[in-house]
Short mmCIF file of C-alpha atoms and ligand atoms in Angstrom, two decimals:
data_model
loop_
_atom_site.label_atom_id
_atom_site.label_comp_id
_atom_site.label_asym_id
_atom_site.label_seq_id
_atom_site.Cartn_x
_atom_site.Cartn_y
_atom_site.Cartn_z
CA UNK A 1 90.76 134.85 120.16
CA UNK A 2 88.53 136.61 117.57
CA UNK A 3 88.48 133.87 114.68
CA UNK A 4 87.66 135.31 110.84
CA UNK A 5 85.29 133.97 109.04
CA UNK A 6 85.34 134.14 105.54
CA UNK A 7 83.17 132.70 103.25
CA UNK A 8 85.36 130.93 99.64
CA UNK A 9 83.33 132.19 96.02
CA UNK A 10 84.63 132.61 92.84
CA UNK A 11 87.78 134.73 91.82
CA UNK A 12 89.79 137.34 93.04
CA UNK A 13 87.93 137.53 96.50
CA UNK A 14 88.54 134.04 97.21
CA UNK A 15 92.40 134.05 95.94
CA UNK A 16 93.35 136.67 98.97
CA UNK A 17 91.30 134.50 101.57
CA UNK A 18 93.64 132.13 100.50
CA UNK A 19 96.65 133.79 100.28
CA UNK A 20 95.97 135.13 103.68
CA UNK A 21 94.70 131.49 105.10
CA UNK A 22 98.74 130.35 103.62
CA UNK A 23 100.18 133.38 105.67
CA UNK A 24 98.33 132.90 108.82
CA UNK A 25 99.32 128.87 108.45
CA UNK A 26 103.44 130.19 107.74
CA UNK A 27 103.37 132.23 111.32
CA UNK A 28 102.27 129.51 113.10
CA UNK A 29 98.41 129.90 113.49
CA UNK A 30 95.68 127.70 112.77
CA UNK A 31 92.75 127.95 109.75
CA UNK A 32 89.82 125.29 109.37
CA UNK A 33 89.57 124.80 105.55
CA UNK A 34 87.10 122.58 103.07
CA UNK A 35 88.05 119.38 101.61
CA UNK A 36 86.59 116.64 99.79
CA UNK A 37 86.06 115.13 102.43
CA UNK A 38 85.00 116.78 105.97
CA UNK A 39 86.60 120.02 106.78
CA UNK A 40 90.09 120.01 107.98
CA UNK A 41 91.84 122.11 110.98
CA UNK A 42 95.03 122.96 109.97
CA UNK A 43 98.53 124.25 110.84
CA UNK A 44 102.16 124.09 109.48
CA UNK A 45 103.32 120.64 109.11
CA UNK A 46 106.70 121.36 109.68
CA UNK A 47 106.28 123.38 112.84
CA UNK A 48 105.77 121.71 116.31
CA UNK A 49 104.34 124.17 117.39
CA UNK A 50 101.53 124.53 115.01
CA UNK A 51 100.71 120.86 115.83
CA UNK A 52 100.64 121.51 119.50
CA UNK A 53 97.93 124.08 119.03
CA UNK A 54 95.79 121.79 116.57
CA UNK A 55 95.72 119.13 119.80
CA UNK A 56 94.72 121.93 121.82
CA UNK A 57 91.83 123.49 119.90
CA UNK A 58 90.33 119.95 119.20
CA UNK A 59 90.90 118.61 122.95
CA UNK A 60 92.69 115.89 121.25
CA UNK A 61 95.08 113.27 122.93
CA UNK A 62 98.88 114.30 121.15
CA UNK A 63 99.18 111.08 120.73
CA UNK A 64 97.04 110.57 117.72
CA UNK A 65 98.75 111.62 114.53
CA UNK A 66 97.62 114.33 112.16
CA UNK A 67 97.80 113.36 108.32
CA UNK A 68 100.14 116.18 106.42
CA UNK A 69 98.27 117.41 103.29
CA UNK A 70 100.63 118.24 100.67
CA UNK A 71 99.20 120.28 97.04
CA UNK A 72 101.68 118.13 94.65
CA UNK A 73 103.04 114.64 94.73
CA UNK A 74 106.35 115.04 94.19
CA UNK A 75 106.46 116.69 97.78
CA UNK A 76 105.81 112.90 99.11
CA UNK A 77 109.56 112.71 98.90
CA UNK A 78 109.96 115.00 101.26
CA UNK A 79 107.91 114.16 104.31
CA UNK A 80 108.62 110.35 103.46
CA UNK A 81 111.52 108.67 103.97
CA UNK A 82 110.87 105.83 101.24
CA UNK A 83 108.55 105.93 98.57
CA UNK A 84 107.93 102.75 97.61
CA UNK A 85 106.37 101.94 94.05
CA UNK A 86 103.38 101.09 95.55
CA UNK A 87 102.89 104.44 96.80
CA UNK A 88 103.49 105.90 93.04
CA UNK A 89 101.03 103.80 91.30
CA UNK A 90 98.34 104.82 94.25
CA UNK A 91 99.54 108.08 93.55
CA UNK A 92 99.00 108.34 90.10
CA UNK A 93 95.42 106.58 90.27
CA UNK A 94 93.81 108.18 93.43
CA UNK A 95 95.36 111.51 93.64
CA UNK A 96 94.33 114.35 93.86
CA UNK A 97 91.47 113.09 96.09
CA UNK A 98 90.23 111.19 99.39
CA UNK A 99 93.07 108.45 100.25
CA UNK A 100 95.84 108.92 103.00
CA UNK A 101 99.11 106.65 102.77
CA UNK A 102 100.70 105.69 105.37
CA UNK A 103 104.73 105.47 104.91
CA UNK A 104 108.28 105.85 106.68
CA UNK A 105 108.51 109.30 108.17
CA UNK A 106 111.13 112.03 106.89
CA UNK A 107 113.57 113.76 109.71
CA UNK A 108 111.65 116.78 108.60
CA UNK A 109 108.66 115.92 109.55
CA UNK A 110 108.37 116.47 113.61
CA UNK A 111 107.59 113.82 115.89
CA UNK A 112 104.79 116.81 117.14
CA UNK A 113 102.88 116.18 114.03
CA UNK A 114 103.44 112.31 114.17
CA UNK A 115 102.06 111.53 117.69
CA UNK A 116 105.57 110.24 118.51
CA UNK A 117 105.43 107.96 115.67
CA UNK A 118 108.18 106.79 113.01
CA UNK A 119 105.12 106.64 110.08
CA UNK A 120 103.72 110.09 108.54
CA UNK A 121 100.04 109.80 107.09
CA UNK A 122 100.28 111.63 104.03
CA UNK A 123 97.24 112.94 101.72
CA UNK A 124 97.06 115.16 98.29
CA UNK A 125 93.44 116.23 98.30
CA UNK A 126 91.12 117.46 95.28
CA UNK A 127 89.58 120.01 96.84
CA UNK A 128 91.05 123.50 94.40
CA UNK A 129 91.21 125.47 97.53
CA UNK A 130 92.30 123.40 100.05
CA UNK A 131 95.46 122.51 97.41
CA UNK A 132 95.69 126.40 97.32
CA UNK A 133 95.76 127.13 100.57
CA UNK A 134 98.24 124.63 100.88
CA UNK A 135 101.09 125.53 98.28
CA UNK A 136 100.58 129.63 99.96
CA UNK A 137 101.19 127.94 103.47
CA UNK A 138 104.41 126.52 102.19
CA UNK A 139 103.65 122.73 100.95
CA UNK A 140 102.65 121.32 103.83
CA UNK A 141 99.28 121.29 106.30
CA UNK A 142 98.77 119.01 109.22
CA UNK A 143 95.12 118.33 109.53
CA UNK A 144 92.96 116.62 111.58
CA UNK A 145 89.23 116.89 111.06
CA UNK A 146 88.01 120.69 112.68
CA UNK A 147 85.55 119.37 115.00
CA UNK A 148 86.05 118.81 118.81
CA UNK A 149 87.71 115.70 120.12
CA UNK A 150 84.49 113.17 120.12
CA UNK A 151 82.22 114.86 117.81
CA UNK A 152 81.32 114.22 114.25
CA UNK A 153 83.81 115.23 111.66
CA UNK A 154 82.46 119.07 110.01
CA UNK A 155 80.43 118.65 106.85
CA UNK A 156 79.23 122.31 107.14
CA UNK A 157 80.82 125.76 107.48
CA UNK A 158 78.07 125.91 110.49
CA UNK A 159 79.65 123.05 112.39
CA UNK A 160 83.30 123.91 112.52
CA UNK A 161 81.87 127.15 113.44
CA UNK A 162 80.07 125.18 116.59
CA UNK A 163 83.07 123.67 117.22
CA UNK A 164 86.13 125.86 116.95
CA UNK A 165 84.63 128.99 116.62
CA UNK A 166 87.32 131.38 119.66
CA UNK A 167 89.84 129.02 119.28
CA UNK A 168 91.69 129.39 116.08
CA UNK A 169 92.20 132.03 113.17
CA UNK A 170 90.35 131.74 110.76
CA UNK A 171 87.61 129.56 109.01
CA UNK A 172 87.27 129.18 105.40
CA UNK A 173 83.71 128.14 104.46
CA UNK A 174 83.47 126.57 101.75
CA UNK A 175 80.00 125.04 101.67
CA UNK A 176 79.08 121.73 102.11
CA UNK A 177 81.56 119.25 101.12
CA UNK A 178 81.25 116.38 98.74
CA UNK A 179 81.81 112.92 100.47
CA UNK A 180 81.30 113.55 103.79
CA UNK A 181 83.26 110.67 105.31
CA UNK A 182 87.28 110.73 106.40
CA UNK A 183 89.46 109.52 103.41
CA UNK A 184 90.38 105.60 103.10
CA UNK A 185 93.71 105.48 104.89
CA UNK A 186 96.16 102.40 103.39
CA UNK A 187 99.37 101.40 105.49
CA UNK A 188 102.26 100.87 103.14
CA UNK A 189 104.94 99.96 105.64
CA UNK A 190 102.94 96.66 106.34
CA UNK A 191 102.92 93.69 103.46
CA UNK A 192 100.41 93.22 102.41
CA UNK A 193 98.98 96.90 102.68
CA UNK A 194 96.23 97.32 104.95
CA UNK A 195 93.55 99.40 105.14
CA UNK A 196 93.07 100.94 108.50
CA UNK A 197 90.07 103.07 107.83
CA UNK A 198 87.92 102.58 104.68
CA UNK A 199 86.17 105.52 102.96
CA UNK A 200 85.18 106.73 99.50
CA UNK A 201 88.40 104.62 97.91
CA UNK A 202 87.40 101.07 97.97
CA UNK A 203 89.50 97.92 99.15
CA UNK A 204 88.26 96.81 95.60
CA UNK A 205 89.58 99.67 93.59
CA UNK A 206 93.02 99.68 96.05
CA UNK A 207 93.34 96.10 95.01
CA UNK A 208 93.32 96.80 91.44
CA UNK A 209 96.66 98.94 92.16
CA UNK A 210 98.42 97.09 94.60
CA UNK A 211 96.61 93.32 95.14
CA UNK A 212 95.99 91.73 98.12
CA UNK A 213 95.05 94.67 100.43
CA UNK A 214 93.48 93.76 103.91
CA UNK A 215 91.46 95.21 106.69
CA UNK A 216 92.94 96.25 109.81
CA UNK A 217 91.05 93.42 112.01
CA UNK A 218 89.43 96.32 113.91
CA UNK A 219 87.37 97.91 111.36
CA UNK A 220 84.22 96.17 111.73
CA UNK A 221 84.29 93.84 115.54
CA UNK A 222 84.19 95.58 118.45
CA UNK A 223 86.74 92.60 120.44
CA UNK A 224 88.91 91.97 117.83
CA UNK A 225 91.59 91.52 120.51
CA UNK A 226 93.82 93.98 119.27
CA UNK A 227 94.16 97.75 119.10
CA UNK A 228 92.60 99.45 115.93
CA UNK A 229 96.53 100.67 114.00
CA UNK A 230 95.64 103.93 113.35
CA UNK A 231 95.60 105.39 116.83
CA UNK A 232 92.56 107.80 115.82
CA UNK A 233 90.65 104.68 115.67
CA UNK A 234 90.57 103.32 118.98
CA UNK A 235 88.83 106.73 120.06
CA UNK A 236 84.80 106.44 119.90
CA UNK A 237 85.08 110.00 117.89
CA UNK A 238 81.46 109.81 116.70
CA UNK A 239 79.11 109.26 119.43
CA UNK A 240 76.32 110.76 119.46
CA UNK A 241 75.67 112.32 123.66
CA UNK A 242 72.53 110.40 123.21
CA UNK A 243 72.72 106.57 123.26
CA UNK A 244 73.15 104.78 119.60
CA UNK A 245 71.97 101.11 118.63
CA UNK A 246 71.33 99.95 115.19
CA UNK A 247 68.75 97.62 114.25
CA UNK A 248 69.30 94.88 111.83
CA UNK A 249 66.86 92.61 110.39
CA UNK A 250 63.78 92.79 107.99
CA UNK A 251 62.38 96.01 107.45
CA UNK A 252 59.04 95.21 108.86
CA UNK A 253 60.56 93.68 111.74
CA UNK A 254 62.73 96.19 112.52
CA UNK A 255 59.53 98.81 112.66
CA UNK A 256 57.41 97.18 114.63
CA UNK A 257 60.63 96.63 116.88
CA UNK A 258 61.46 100.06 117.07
CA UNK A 259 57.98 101.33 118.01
CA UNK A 260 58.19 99.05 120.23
CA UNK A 261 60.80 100.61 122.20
CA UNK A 262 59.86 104.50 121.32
CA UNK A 263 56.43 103.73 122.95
CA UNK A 264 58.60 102.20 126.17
CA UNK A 265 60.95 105.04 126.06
CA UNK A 266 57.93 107.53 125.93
CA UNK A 267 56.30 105.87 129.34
CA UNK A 268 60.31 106.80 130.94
CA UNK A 269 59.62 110.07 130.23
CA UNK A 270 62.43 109.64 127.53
CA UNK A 271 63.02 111.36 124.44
CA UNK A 272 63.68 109.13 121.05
CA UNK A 273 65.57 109.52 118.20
CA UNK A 274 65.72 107.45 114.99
CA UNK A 275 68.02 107.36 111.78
CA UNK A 276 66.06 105.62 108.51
CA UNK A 277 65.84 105.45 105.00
CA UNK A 278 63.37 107.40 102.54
CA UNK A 279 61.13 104.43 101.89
CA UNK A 280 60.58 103.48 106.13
CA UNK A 281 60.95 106.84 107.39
CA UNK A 282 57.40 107.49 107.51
CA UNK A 283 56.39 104.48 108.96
CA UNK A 284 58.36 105.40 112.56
CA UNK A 285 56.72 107.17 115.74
CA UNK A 286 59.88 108.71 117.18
CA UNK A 287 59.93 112.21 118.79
CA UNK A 288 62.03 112.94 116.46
CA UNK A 289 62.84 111.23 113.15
CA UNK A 290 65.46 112.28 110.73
CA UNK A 291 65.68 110.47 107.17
CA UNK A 292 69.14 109.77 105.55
CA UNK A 293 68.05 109.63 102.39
CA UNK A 294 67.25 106.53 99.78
CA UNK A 295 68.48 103.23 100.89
CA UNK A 296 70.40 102.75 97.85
CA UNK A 297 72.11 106.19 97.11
CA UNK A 298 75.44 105.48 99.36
CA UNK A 299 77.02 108.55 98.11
CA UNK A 300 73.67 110.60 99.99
CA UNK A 301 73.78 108.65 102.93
CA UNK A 302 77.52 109.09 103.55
CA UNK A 303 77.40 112.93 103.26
CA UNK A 304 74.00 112.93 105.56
CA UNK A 305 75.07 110.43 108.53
CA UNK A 306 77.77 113.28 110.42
CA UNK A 307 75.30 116.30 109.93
CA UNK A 308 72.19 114.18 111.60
CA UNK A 309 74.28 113.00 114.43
CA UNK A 310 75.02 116.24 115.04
CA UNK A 311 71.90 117.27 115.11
CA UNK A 312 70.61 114.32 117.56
CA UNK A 313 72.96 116.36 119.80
CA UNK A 314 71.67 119.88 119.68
CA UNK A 315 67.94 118.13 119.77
CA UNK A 316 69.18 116.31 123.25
CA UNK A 317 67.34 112.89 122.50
CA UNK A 318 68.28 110.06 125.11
CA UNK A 319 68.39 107.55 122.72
CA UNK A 320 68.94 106.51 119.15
CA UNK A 321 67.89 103.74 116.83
CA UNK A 322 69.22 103.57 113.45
CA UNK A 323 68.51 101.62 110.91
CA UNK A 324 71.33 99.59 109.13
CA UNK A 325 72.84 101.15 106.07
CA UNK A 326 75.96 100.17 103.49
CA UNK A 327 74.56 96.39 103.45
CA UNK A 328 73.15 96.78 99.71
CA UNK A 329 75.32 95.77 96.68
CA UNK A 330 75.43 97.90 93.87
CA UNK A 331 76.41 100.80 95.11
CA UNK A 332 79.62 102.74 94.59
CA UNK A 333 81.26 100.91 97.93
CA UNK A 334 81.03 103.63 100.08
CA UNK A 335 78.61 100.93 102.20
CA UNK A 336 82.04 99.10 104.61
CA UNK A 337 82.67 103.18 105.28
CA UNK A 338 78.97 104.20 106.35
CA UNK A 339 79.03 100.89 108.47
CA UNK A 340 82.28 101.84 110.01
CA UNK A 341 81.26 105.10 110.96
CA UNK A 342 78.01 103.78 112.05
CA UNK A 343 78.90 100.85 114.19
CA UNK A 344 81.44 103.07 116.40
CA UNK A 345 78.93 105.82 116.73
CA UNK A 346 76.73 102.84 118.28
CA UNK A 347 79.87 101.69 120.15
CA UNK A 348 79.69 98.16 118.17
CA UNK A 349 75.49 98.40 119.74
CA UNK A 350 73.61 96.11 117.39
CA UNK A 351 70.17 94.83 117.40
CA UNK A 352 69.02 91.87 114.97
CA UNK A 353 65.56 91.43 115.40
CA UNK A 354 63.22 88.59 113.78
CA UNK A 355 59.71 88.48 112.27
CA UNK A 356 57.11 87.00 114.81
O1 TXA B 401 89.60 113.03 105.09
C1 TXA B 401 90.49 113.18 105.95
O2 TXA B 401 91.44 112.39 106.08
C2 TXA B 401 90.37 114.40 106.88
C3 TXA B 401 90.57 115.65 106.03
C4 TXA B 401 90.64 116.90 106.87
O3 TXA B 401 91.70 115.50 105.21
N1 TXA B 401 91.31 114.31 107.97
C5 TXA B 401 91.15 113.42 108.99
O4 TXA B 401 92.12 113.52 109.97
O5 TXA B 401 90.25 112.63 109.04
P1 TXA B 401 91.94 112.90 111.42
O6 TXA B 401 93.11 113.41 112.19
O7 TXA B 401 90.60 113.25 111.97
O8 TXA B 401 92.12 111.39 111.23
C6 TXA B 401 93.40 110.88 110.94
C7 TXA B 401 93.49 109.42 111.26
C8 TXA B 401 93.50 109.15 112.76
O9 TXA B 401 92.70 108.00 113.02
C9 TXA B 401 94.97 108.87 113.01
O10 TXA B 401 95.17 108.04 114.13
C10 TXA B 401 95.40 108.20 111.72
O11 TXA B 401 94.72 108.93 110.74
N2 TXA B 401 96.83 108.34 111.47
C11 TXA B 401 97.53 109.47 111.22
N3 TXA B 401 98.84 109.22 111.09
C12 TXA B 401 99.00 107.89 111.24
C13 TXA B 401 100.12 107.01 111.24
N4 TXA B 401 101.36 107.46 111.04
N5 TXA B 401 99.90 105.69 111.43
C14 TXA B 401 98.64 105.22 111.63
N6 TXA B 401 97.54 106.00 111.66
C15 TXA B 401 97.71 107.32 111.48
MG1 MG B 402 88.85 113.08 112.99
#
């Protein structure tokens, strides 16, 4: 299939992109669109079909549920069965923008776009043309993330086009996006809420709204002896083809430690990779070093971490050390996200190393 590209500006040229994105979404066909967070591939909601086709073009199990993205809030009453008051008041403080809810599914929502399941993710995001797009498609957008089933969400135009580039419609670029990382999803039908992947939206600032919020026991252990509860979760979606391990400990420790093993790698014949901050950068002897950005500047780091494990990919390293990010306070919060991402790129992989 020849897929269109189109690249999102300002005014009228933009408006008919989207208008024709909503019409291609109507009949059934797929379009990879910009949000706030990572780019989305999507397809009509409402139509089984549509969702059939997003599992295809991703290579993704059907039984992982796509979150609908509706362009108003008052359409939450129609996908969900209930809407609790809990679900208002997140509503009205974190919408528009990056936080899914997870609620009691509608009979009009299909059991296509659900993965079988009885609970619809639902999402209002704050991106103008993604909410656009949506309202010409008809209210409502399944989307998963547009890259292939086990690679890094799309923070680019360039890597949806990688990725799906033949196998769907159309493509709106839209530049880079802003947060980089998947939205905070919070399961309502569970008391108290829980959060069952953390992003840009803070257990802190979900507390605030709701109160005691907690963590899916998943989010951060690797045996936690019990299946992550958002099915997409129990996938490791962002390795990295060359093998990831982060290494925790003191910064000069850590160095010296990863030398270390780049000089051992080097005498295999075998081609290193390493992940680190501004400040250390510098300081490493890797084939191939890529830095995040500043230690402290969570917001950077989250929007850098997909596009360099990407690259690790196209640069076919063997293996990866990282150094350990989303530890320091201060920051806006983003750091239990970053880690999250981070540790199941490593596959749970962590090194603490000691000072001599
Ligand atoms: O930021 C985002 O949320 C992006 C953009 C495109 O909006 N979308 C996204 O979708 O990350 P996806 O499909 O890559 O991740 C959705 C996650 C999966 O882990 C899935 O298992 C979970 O949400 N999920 C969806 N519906 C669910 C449900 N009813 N119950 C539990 N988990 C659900
Ligand atoms: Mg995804």
């Amino acid at each position: 299939m020849e897929t269109k590209i189109v690249r999102l500006e300002e005014g009228n040229r933009s408006e008919e992109s989207l208008r024709e994105a909503g019409e291609i979404l109507k009949q059934g066909g797929l379009v990879a669109f910009p949000t706030e967070t990572v780019y989305g591939l999507g397809g009509d909601a409402l139509n089984p079909d549509s969702s059939r086709k997003i599992y295809a073009a991703k290579g993704r199990p059907s039984d992982n549920p796509l979150i609908v993205h509706i362009y108003r809030t008052e359409d939450l009453y129609q996908v969900a069965r209930e809407v609790p008051t809990q679900a208002l008041k997140l509503a009205e403080a974190f919408w528009p923008g990056p936080l899914t809810m997870i609620l009691p599914k509608s009979d009009l929502v299909p059991k296509e776009t659900t993965g079988g399941l009885d609970t619809v993710a639902v999402r209002l995001p704050s991106h103008p043309a993604a909410r656009k797009m949506i309202e010409y498609a008809g209210g409502f957008v399944a989307a998963p993330s547009a890259n292939l089933s086990g690679r890094p969400s799309p923070t680019t135009a360039k890597y949806v086009i990688e990725d799906m580039n033949g196998r769907i419609e159309m493509i709106l670029d839209g530049g880079e996006v802003g947060i980089g990382l998947e939205s905070t999803i919070v399961d309502l039908t569970v008391d108290p809420p829980q959060v069952l992947r953390p992003g840009f939206i803070t257990g802190e600032m979900l507390s605030e709204v709701l109160g005691k919020v907690e963590n899916d026991a998943t989010l951060f252990t690797a045996n936690a002896g019990q299946a992550p509860r958002a099915p997409g979760m129990k996938y490791r979606h962002y390795a990295p083809k060359g093998d990831l391990a982060i290494v925790q400990g003191d910064a000069e420790a850590v160095i010296a430690f990863v030398n270390e093993k780049v000089r051992e790698a080097k005498a295999r014949g075998e081609k290193c990779g390493i992940i680190a901050a501004s400040d250390t950068a510098p300081r490493y002897e890797g084939d191939v070093v890529k830095t995040i950005g500043d230690r402290r500047d969570e917001e950077v780091i989250a929007r850098h971490l997909y596009g360099i494990l990407r690259e690790f990919d196209d640069e076919n390293v063997d293996r990866i050390y990282s150094e350990s990010f989303g530890e320091e306070a201060g920051g806006h919060g983003l750091g239990q996200a970053i880690m999250n991402r981070l540790l199941k790129a490593a596959g749970h992989q962590v090194i603490q190393v000691r000072n001599h």
